[in-house]
Amino acid sequence: MNGSIQKISFHFLLVLAILVCFTPLLPGLLGLLFSAFSYIPALNMQNFSLMGFSELLLWPGLRESILITIFVSLSSTFLSALLAFSILQSCWNKAYWKKLESLLAPILALPHVAFAIGFAFLFTPTGFIARLLNTLFNDFSITHWSLINDPYGLGLILGLTIKEIPFLLFMSIPLLKQLNVNSTLMTAQSLGYSKAQTWQKIILPQWLPKIRFTLFAVMAYSLSVVDVALVIGPTSPATFPVLIWQWLNDPDLATLPKASAGALSLLLMCLVLLYLIRFIEWLTIVKYRSWQTSGRRALPLAGKSALLVTYVISLTPLPLLILWSFAQRWPFPELFPTHWSLRFWQQEWSFLWGIIGNSIFIALISATVALLFAIIIHEHSTRAMADRQRFVVPRLIISIPMLAPQLSILFGIQVATLFIAHQYYYLWVIWAHIFFVFPYVYLVLDGPWRSYDKRLDMIGLSLGMSPFKVWWKIKRPVLLPTLCIAWAVGISVSLAQYLPTLMLAGGRISTLTTEAVALASGQDRRISAIYALLQSLVPFFFYFLAIFASQKTGIIINQSTINKRSIAHHVPDSKESDYY
Amino acid sequence: MKKLITLFSLLLLTTFAQAEDVNWQKIEEKAQSQTVYFYAWGGSQDINNYLRWADKRLQAEYGVTLKHVKVTDISEAITRLVAEKSANKNSNGSIDMVWINGENFKSMKDFNLLTEPFVTNLPNWQYVDKSLPVDSDFAEPTLGLEAPWGVGQLVFIYDKNKVDNPPQSHSEMLVYAKSHPNKLSYPRPPSFHGTSFLKSALIELSENPDALYSPVDDTTFAQITAPLWSYLEDFHQVAWRQGKQFPANSAETLQLLDDGELDLAISFNPNEVFSAQANGLLRDSTTAYALAAGALSNIHFLSIPWNAAAKEGALVAINFLLSPEAQLKKADISVWGDPTVLQSSKVSSSSQKTTLFKSISEPHPSWQIALETEWQKRYGH
């Protein structure tokens, strides 16, 4: 009896999760397709045509823009994966690794826009580095270089790479905890392989397939990013998503088909590149894997210096933001502000609380719901794959909200909400947040869920526990660190949502991000700095909480409630050592 | 039932608006306790603070709440209105009031996204300075669909301690740039200020500037604009970063001026230099000036979407923003410094510090797109 209720409620939740997380896709994609093929009745465009695409092709500079976009996203994805791996190789299981894990929080929490603003403060020809060089060498010509808005997108590549490394490291923590890194190292070293060789020839081929989905996210993000590219990206021409964004924002509404055609092409481009990544992975790990056995060479990877650079570049902007928020005047080439003032904080103070409250409220609800749904869909997929027959939610569909340009999908969603009942602003905004947060939460859980040792479940079941009890008493505690982290990721993704909040709230709801982006358009560094700081502090708080919780909730601690011996027997050694 | 009520109230509203003598008192009564969602650019904290003040005053005086919805670009509001139009949402829309001009106005007008003409019904309309071009917006007749709010003039800002004789025309700018390479530039079109720079230069350089005030004619476009492109060819060679990069917008030119990278910044508000100094953004030795021939000038406007939910509230708010009190406060250089659209006798002396430069009117809006497209073709990549 009890079991069937559990079964029914599980199926109810599954259907609900699928409905909530995937129904927005339909109007979203339809809206995109219709407008790309010039069918927009509100603008008196009643016939399907290829006008949008032909206008797109005729746009001068399209080829350069697409090439630079692909160059930027491929190189930043490749570089961040390479550097993240080299950091893991050098630092994993070192004495300081535990500390390093907790120290990832501040750089992960830094939202992309805030990071980009800080990055620009550092690297413009009148930025902090230029000021420093100028003071040291007293030579103005030293600042005649630019890494911001440079024509080859090098600044953008560097910025994205630095921002993605911590994300990849963060996502690798639960994965590596599931791989038997320690015993692998011991076995390989007893066979005469060095540590670097072991990492590159044995652990890399295991790490790569597990981190694949994360790499997809990194790739898709770097391909379609608008806000960061606007701040530090190339301008002549701008990257493709920036162009689409500008067309979508063009007051001349006739450019809408061109913009949507661009958005659709971007989506297709993204799919092609994702397959390319998958293909490269297949080539190196399945097809031509002789490198794994063909000798004992290992690439010298400077993981520690990569880590140091990542930290320095990621964290220097924070004190700069603090300085700017208290600066009344800070002219070039002064190293510090010449006039200080509290007035910007005083002026904003009374408005901040409501805004922070709104942001946290929406983030908490959407991250929690997304987490619940992600668990349910993962559970379903695990069982469905064991059965080999039942319906499995395709990953591609799950990842569409992450891969497709937000603006184009949102237009369709917005129209749909207007048809139903547009005045439920909070409902729609939270729904849209769940929709965009869900794939990230799903992604964080993906590796650990796959690597979960099913034998643990079998033991529980053999002891006569109900499936739900097995889940609650065994699987949940084992995966709790991952769950905490997924929750924090969900919160930070929700906090960073700009367009969904703006477009579905009809201006009724302001969050830290909507304010920060609106203010950034005015380029007053002092006010922008305040909002960028707060935008970073709020997710930082939740990341810190999650990391703290994940360190306090190792599997062994939770075993006290269940049969200690039977579990401990099946837990590989490396896990124990990882948690202690 | 609900639909019937909406229909009925819609009918009422339209008859209401068509009536010759609008009963303003009734509008004020209806506006009581309405909340007006005002979509306006949120990039300037001076302007945001001014709107916070206006909200306080409106609540105290009329019981109307003014909620500033900060957008990075007003076309975000237009996208939303298009979505509402697609969904046939012809009443109870989410936007009550917008801050627009130029192309955005033309788009909204062309796609019937605006409410019926309302401007002459406003009690404070009588104070408006009719000698300003308040009935046309970039040569597009406003037909009472939008109320003037402030005056913009294209000015340049420089540091008196560094530059003795700032260039007085676009031709002089070229001469200046040749003797001071890497020190002049303009924001990258299609940003508002960038395109304005192109228009201003075109008006000065073209042999046939009158043609700019009627819609672009494809057959004569090349001939009319030829002097502009040959000018830019020369200018870019000696411009900041050799014309391979451009500042993103007006705010960036201010920053670059302060950083000593540029010698001239560009702005549409003659008083921006004062608030920028007060704010610590610019040195006290900076000052604004217009080119000798005059400053490209336009008016920015307030309007109401066709499906606004708080139409009466929006009318009351717009009327308040046109009051001498609100206009005076707006013109105050320590608040915003946006020049008033009222007759000077209606606003007291302190705001008359604001003297406008000799003005050059904006070309027809179709030039905007044509110039931006051509610029993109030549220099955008």
Short mmCIF file of C-alpha atoms in Angstrom, two decimals, chain A residues 175-380:
data_model
loop_
_atom_site.label_atom_id
_atom_site.label_comp_id
_atom_site.label_asym_id
_atom_site.label_seq_id
_atom_site.Cartn_x
_atom_site.Cartn_y
_atom_site.Cartn_z
CA LEU A 175 33.49 13.32 -10.16
CA LEU A 176 36.99 12.70 -8.89
CA LYS A 177 35.63 11.64 -5.55
CA GLN A 178 33.79 8.91 -7.39
CA LEU A 179 36.85 7.87 -9.39
CA ASN A 180 39.36 5.89 -7.42
CA VAL A 181 42.09 8.43 -7.86
CA ASN A 182 44.20 7.26 -4.94
CA SER A 183 44.19 3.58 -5.71
CA THR A 184 44.69 4.32 -9.41
CA LEU A 185 47.73 6.39 -8.54
CA MET A 186 49.10 3.71 -6.28
CA THR A 187 48.55 0.93 -8.78
CA ALA A 188 50.02 2.92 -11.65
CA GLN A 189 52.99 4.05 -9.64
CA SER A 190 53.69 0.51 -8.57
CA LEU A 191 53.87 -0.26 -12.30
CA GLY A 192 56.43 2.48 -12.72
CA TYR A 193 54.33 5.33 -14.08
CA SER A 194 54.94 8.79 -12.76
CA LYS A 195 52.14 10.79 -11.22
CA ALA A 196 51.78 13.03 -14.28
CA GLN A 197 51.65 10.02 -16.58
CA THR A 198 48.99 8.38 -14.45
CA TRP A 199 46.86 11.49 -14.53
CA GLN A 200 47.19 12.00 -18.24
CA LYS A 201 46.94 8.43 -19.43
CA ILE A 202 44.58 6.89 -16.93
CA ILE A 203 42.57 9.52 -15.15
CA LEU A 204 42.03 11.90 -18.08
CA PRO A 205 40.21 9.28 -20.20
CA GLN A 206 37.87 8.66 -17.27
CA TRP A 207 37.45 12.32 -16.35
CA LEU A 208 36.67 13.53 -19.83
CA PRO A 209 33.45 11.56 -20.47
CA LYS A 210 32.18 12.47 -17.03
CA ILE A 211 32.88 16.17 -17.46
CA ARG A 212 31.51 16.14 -21.00
CA PHE A 213 28.17 17.66 -20.20
CA THR A 214 29.84 20.42 -18.21
CA LEU A 215 32.11 21.14 -21.16
CA PHE A 216 29.00 21.37 -23.32
CA ALA A 217 27.66 24.00 -20.96
CA VAL A 218 30.94 25.91 -21.01
CA MET A 219 31.07 25.72 -24.77
CA ALA A 220 27.45 26.80 -25.23
CA TYR A 221 27.90 29.62 -22.77
CA SER A 222 31.03 30.98 -24.41
CA LEU A 223 29.36 30.73 -27.81
CA SER A 224 26.23 32.61 -26.86
CA VAL A 225 27.37 35.00 -24.15
CA VAL A 226 26.23 38.57 -24.63
CA ASP A 227 26.84 40.57 -21.46
CA VAL A 228 30.51 39.65 -20.98
CA ALA A 229 31.20 40.07 -24.69
CA LEU A 230 29.63 43.51 -24.59
CA VAL A 231 32.04 44.60 -21.87
CA ILE A 232 35.33 43.00 -22.96
CA GLY A 233 34.68 41.43 -26.37
CA PRO A 234 35.80 42.54 -29.82
CA THR A 235 33.82 45.31 -31.49
CA SER A 236 34.87 45.30 -35.14
CA PRO A 237 32.93 43.19 -35.76
CA ALA A 238 31.27 42.22 -32.53
CA THR A 239 30.73 38.54 -31.78
CA PHE A 240 27.69 36.95 -33.39
CA PRO A 241 25.46 36.83 -30.28
CA VAL A 242 26.15 40.50 -29.61
CA LEU A 243 25.06 41.29 -33.14
CA ILE A 244 21.85 39.31 -32.66
CA TRP A 245 21.25 41.09 -29.39
CA GLN A 246 21.68 44.45 -31.08
CA TRP A 247 19.30 43.50 -33.89
CA LEU A 248 16.73 42.28 -31.41
CA ASN A 249 17.00 45.61 -29.64
CA ASP A 250 16.79 47.63 -32.80
CA PRO A 251 13.99 50.17 -32.66
CA ASP A 252 13.29 49.31 -36.27
CA LEU A 253 10.99 46.35 -35.69
CA ALA A 254 11.55 45.13 -39.24
CA THR A 255 14.93 43.71 -38.11
CA LEU A 256 13.16 41.16 -35.91
CA PRO A 257 13.18 38.41 -38.59
CA LYS A 258 16.88 38.97 -39.22
CA ALA A 259 17.58 38.77 -35.49
CA SER A 260 15.53 35.62 -35.07
CA ALA A 261 17.16 34.04 -38.11
CA GLY A 262 20.48 34.83 -36.45
CA ALA A 263 19.32 33.32 -33.18
CA LEU A 264 18.24 30.15 -34.95
CA SER A 265 21.59 29.94 -36.77
CA LEU A 266 23.37 30.39 -33.45
CA LEU A 267 21.42 27.48 -32.02
CA LEU A 268 22.40 25.30 -34.98
CA MET A 269 26.01 26.45 -34.75
CA CYS A 270 25.98 25.47 -31.12
CA LEU A 271 24.75 21.97 -31.94
CA VAL A 272 27.48 21.52 -34.53
CA LEU A 273 30.17 22.60 -32.08
CA LEU A 274 28.83 20.32 -29.37
CA TYR A 275 29.04 17.40 -31.76
CA LEU A 276 32.56 18.51 -32.59
CA ILE A 277 33.55 18.32 -28.93
CA ARG A 278 31.95 14.92 -28.63
CA PHE A 279 33.77 13.85 -31.81
CA ILE A 280 37.14 15.01 -30.50
CA GLU A 281 36.52 13.16 -27.27
CA TRP A 282 35.65 10.02 -29.23
CA LEU A 283 38.74 10.39 -31.41
CA THR A 284 41.13 10.71 -28.49
CA ILE A 285 39.55 8.28 -26.09
CA VAL A 286 37.96 5.61 -28.24
CA LYS A 287 39.30 5.72 -31.77
CA TYR A 288 42.97 6.65 -31.47
CA ARG A 289 43.87 5.75 -27.99
CA SER A 290 47.28 4.34 -28.63
CA TRP A 291 48.74 7.41 -26.89
CA GLN A 292 47.51 5.94 -23.66
CA THR A 293 49.75 2.92 -23.96
CA SER A 294 52.49 4.03 -26.30
CA GLY A 295 55.13 5.01 -23.85
CA ARG A 296 55.76 6.99 -20.77
CA ARG A 297 55.82 10.53 -21.99
CA ALA A 298 53.69 13.05 -20.15
CA LEU A 299 53.09 16.68 -20.97
CA PRO A 300 54.57 19.07 -18.47
CA LEU A 301 51.51 20.92 -17.19
CA ALA A 302 52.02 23.92 -14.97
CA GLY A 303 48.94 23.46 -12.85
CA LYS A 304 50.05 25.49 -9.89
CA SER A 305 50.86 28.62 -11.84
CA ALA A 306 47.56 28.26 -13.74
CA LEU A 307 45.82 28.16 -10.39
CA LEU A 308 47.67 31.20 -9.14
CA VAL A 309 46.87 33.23 -12.25
CA THR A 310 43.22 32.22 -12.05
CA TYR A 311 43.02 33.36 -8.46
CA VAL A 312 44.83 36.62 -8.95
CA ILE A 313 42.83 37.66 -12.00
CA SER A 314 39.55 36.53 -10.50
CA LEU A 315 39.98 38.11 -7.11
CA THR A 316 41.76 41.39 -7.83
CA PRO A 317 38.56 42.87 -9.24
CA LEU A 318 36.86 42.50 -5.84
CA PRO A 319 38.99 45.03 -3.95
CA LEU A 320 38.82 47.22 -7.04
CA LEU A 321 35.02 47.12 -6.88
CA ILE A 322 35.13 48.02 -3.20
CA LEU A 323 37.47 50.94 -3.88
CA TRP A 324 35.29 52.20 -6.71
CA SER A 325 32.15 52.05 -4.59
CA PHE A 326 33.72 54.46 -2.11
CA ALA A 327 35.47 56.64 -4.67
CA GLN A 328 34.21 60.08 -5.42
CA ARG A 329 36.93 60.71 -7.94
CA TRP A 330 39.62 58.39 -9.26
CA PRO A 331 41.41 59.86 -12.25
CA PHE A 332 44.11 58.18 -14.31
CA PRO A 333 46.96 57.55 -13.52
CA GLU A 334 46.33 57.64 -9.75
CA LEU A 335 46.75 54.30 -8.03
CA PHE A 336 44.03 55.13 -5.52
CA PRO A 337 40.98 57.39 -5.55
CA THR A 338 41.78 61.04 -4.87
CA HIS A 339 38.40 61.79 -3.29
CA TRP A 340 36.37 59.41 -1.18
CA SER A 341 32.66 59.43 -0.51
CA LEU A 342 29.97 57.43 1.22
CA ARG A 343 27.20 59.10 -0.69
CA PHE A 344 26.62 56.38 -3.26
CA TRP A 345 26.08 53.79 -0.54
CA GLN A 346 23.91 56.18 1.47
CA GLN A 347 21.84 57.04 -1.56
CA GLU A 348 21.16 53.39 -2.47
CA TRP A 349 20.93 51.92 1.00
CA SER A 350 17.18 52.27 1.59
CA PHE A 351 16.36 50.79 -1.82
CA LEU A 352 18.72 47.86 -1.53
CA TRP A 353 16.86 45.74 0.99
CA GLY A 354 13.74 45.23 -1.09
CA ILE A 355 15.84 44.40 -4.10
CA ILE A 356 18.02 41.91 -2.23
CA GLY A 357 14.91 40.36 -0.67
CA ASN A 358 13.28 39.90 -4.07
CA SER A 359 16.43 38.40 -5.55
CA ILE A 360 16.88 35.87 -2.74
CA PHE A 361 13.20 34.94 -2.59
CA ILE A 362 13.07 34.09 -6.29
CA ALA A 363 16.44 32.35 -6.23
CA LEU A 364 15.59 30.16 -3.24
CA ILE A 365 12.28 28.99 -4.64
CA SER A 366 13.49 28.35 -8.16
CA ALA A 367 16.70 26.61 -7.09
CA THR A 368 14.86 24.38 -4.63
CA VAL A 369 12.17 23.40 -7.11
CA ALA A 370 14.74 22.85 -9.85
CA LEU A 371 16.77 20.67 -7.50
CA LEU A 372 13.74 18.57 -6.63
CA PHE A 373 12.83 18.14 -10.27
CA ALA A 374 16.38 17.32 -11.26
CA ILE A 375 16.53 14.60 -8.63
CA ILE A 376 13.26 13.15 -9.87
CA ILE A 377 14.29 13.13 -13.50
CA HIS A 378 17.68 11.64 -12.66
CA GLU A 379 16.02 8.93 -10.62
CA HIS A 380 13.65 8.20 -13.44
#
